[in-house]
mmCIF file of C-alpha atoms in Angstrom:
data_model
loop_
_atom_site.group_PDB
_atom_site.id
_atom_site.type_symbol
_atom_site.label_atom_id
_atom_site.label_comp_id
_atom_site.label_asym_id
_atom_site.label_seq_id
_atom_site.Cartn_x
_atom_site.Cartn_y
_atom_site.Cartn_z
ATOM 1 C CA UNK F 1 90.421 99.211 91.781
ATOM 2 C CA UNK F 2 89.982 96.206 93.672
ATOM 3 C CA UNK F 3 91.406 97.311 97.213
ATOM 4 C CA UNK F 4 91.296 93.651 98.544
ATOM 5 C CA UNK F 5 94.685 92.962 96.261
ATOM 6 C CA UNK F 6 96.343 95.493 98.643
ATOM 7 C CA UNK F 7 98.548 93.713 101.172
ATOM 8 C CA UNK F 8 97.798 95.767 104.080
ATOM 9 C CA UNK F 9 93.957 95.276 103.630
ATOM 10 C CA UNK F 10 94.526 90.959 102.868
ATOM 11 C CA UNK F 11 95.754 90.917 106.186
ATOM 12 C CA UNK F 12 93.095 92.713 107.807
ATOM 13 C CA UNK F 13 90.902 90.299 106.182
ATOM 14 C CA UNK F 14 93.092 87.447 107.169
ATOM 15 C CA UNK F 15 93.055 88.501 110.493
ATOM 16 C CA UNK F 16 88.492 89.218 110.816
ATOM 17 C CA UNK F 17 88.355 85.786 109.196
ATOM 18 C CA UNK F 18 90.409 84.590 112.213
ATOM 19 C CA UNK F 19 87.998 86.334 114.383
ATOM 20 C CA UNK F 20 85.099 85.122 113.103
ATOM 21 C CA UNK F 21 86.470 81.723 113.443
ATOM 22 C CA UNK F 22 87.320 82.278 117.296
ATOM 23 C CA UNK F 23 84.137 83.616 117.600
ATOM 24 C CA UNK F 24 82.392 80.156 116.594
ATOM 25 C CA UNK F 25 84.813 78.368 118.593
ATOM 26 C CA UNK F 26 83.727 80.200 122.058
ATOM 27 C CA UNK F 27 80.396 80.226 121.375
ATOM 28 C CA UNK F 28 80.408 76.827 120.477
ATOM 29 C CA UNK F 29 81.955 76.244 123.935
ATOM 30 C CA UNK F 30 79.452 78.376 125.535
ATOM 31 C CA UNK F 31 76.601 76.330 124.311
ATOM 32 C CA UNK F 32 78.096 73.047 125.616
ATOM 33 C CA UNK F 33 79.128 74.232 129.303
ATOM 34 C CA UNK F 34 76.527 71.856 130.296
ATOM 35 C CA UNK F 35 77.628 69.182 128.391
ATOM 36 C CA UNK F 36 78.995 65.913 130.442
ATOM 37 C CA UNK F 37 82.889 65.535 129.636
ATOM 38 C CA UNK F 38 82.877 68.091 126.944
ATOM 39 C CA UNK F 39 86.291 70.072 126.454
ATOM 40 C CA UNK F 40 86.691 73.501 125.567
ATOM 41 C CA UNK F 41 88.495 74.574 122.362
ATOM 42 C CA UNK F 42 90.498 77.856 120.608
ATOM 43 C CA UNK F 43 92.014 78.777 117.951
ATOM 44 C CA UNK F 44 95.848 78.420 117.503
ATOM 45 C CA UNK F 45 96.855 82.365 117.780
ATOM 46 C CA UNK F 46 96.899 84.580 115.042
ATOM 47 C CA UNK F 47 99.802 86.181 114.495
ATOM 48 C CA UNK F 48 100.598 88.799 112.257
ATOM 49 C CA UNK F 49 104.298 87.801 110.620
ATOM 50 C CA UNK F 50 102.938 84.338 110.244
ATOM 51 C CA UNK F 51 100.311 86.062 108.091
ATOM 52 C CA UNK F 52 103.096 88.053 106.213
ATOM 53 C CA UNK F 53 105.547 85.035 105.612
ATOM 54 C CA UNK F 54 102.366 83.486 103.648
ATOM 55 C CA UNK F 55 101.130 86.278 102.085
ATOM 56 C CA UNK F 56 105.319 86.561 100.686
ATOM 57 C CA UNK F 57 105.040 82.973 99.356
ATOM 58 C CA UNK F 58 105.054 82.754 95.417
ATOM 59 C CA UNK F 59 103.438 80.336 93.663
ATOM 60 C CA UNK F 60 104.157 79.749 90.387
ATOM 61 C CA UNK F 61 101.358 79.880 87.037
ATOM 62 C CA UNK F 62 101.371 76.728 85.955
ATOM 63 C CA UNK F 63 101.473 77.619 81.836
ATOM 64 C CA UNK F 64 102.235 74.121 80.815
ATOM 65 C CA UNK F 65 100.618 70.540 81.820
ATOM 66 C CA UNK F 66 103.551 68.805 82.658
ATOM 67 C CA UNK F 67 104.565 72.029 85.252
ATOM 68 C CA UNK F 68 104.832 70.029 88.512
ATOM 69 C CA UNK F 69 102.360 72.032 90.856
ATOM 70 C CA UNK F 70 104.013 73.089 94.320
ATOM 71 C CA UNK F 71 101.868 72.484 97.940
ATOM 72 C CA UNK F 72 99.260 75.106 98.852
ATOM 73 C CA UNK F 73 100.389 75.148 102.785
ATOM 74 C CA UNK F 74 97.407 77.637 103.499
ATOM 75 C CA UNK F 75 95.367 75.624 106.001
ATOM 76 C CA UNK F 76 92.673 79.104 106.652
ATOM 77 C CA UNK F 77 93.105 81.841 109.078
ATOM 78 C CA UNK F 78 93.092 79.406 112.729
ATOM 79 C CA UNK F 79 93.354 75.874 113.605
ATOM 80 C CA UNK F 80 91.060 74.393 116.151
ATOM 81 C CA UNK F 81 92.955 73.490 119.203
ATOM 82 C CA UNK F 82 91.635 71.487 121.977
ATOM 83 C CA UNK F 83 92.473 72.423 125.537
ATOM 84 C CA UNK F 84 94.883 69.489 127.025
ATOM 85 C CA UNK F 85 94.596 70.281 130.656
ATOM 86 C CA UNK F 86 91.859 71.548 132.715
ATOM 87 C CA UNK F 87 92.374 73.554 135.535
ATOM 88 C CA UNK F 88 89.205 73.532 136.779
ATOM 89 C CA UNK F 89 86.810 70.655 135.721
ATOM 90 C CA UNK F 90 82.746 69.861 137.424
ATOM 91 C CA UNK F 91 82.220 66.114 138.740
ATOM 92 C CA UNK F 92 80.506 65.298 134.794
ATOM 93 C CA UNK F 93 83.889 65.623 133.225
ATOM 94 C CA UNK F 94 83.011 69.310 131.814
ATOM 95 C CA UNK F 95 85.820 71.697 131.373
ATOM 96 C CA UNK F 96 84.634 74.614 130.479
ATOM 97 C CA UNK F 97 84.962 77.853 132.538
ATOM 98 C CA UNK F 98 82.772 80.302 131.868
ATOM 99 C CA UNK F 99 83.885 83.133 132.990
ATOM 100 C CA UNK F 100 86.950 82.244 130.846
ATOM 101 C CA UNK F 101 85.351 82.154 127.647
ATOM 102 C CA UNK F 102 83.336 85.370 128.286
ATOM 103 C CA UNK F 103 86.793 86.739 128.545
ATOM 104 C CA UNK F 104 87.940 85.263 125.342
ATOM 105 C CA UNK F 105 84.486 86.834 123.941
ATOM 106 C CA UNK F 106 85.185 89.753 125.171
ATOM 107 C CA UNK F 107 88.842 90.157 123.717
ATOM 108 C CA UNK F 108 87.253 88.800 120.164
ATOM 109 C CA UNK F 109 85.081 91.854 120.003
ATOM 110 C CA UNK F 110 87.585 94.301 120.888
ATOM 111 C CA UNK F 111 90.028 92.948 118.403
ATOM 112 C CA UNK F 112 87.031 93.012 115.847
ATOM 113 C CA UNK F 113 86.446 96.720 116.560
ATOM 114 C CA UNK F 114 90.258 97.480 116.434
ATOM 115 C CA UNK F 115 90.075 95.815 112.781
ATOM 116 C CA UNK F 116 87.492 97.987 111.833
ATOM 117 C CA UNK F 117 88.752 100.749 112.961
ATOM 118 C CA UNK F 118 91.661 100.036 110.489
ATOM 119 C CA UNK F 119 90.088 99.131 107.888
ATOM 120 C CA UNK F 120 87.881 102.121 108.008
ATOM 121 C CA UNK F 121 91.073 104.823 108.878
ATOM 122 C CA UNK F 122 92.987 102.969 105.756
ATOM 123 C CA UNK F 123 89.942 103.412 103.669
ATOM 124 C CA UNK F 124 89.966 106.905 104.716
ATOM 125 C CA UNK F 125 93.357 107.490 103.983
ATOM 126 C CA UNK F 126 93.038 106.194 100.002
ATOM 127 C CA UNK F 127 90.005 108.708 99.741
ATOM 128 C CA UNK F 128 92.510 111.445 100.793
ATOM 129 C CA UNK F 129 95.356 110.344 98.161
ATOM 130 C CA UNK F 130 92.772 109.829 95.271
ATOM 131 C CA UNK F 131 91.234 113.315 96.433
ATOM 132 C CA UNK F 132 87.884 112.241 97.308
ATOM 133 C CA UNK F 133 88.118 113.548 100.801
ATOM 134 C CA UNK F 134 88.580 111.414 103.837
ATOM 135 C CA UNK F 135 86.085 111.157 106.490
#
């Protein structure tokens, strides 16, 4: 049994991919707070229904060649978004706050853990209803 097919665990999946995404995206602004005009980015927010309203979308097997093929509007887990208007900016044009994106960090890793902690309960929880034991 392929448990990835499961809804429940393609949006968990959905949802780390996001966070591995926002991950690059801070650390990527992280490594340029030095950088002379430089602007930070993030990722547009994840949200969960979102995530369910694609996951609902049916598209059609194409069993014949002249089947007209509908749009894949899937565009990944995030879209990079660049911040429009700096608060806070040093005379070289740079924008990023640091103690800003160490705060973004910091809410990326506890959203990580509270995916795995999901994952691993709902894993837990098929164990139990195959009889396997759950722990």
């Amino acid at each position: 049994m392929d448990i990835s097919n499961l809804g429940l665990f393609r949006l968990l999946n959905k949802k780390m991919e996001w966070l591995t995404q926002r991950q690059n995206v801070v650390s990527q602004n992280i490594a340029n707070s030095d950088t002379p005009h430089y602007k930070p980015s993030d990722l547009a927010t994840f949200s969960f229904k979102t995530a369910l309203d694609q996951q609902r979308d049916i598209t059609p097997a194409v069993t014949n060649a002249a089947h007209l093929v509908g749009a894949n509007r899937d565009n990944g887990p995030g879209r990079v978004r660049h911040q429009k208007h700096a608060y806070e900016t040093k005379p070289d044009g740079n924008a990023v706050v640091l103690e800003e994106q160490m705060i973004k960090m910091s809410e990326t890793q506890m959203d990580y853990n509270t995916i795995t902690n999901l994952y691993r309960k709902q894993i837990s929880m098929l164990k139990s209803a195959i009889g396997r034991g759950g722990s």
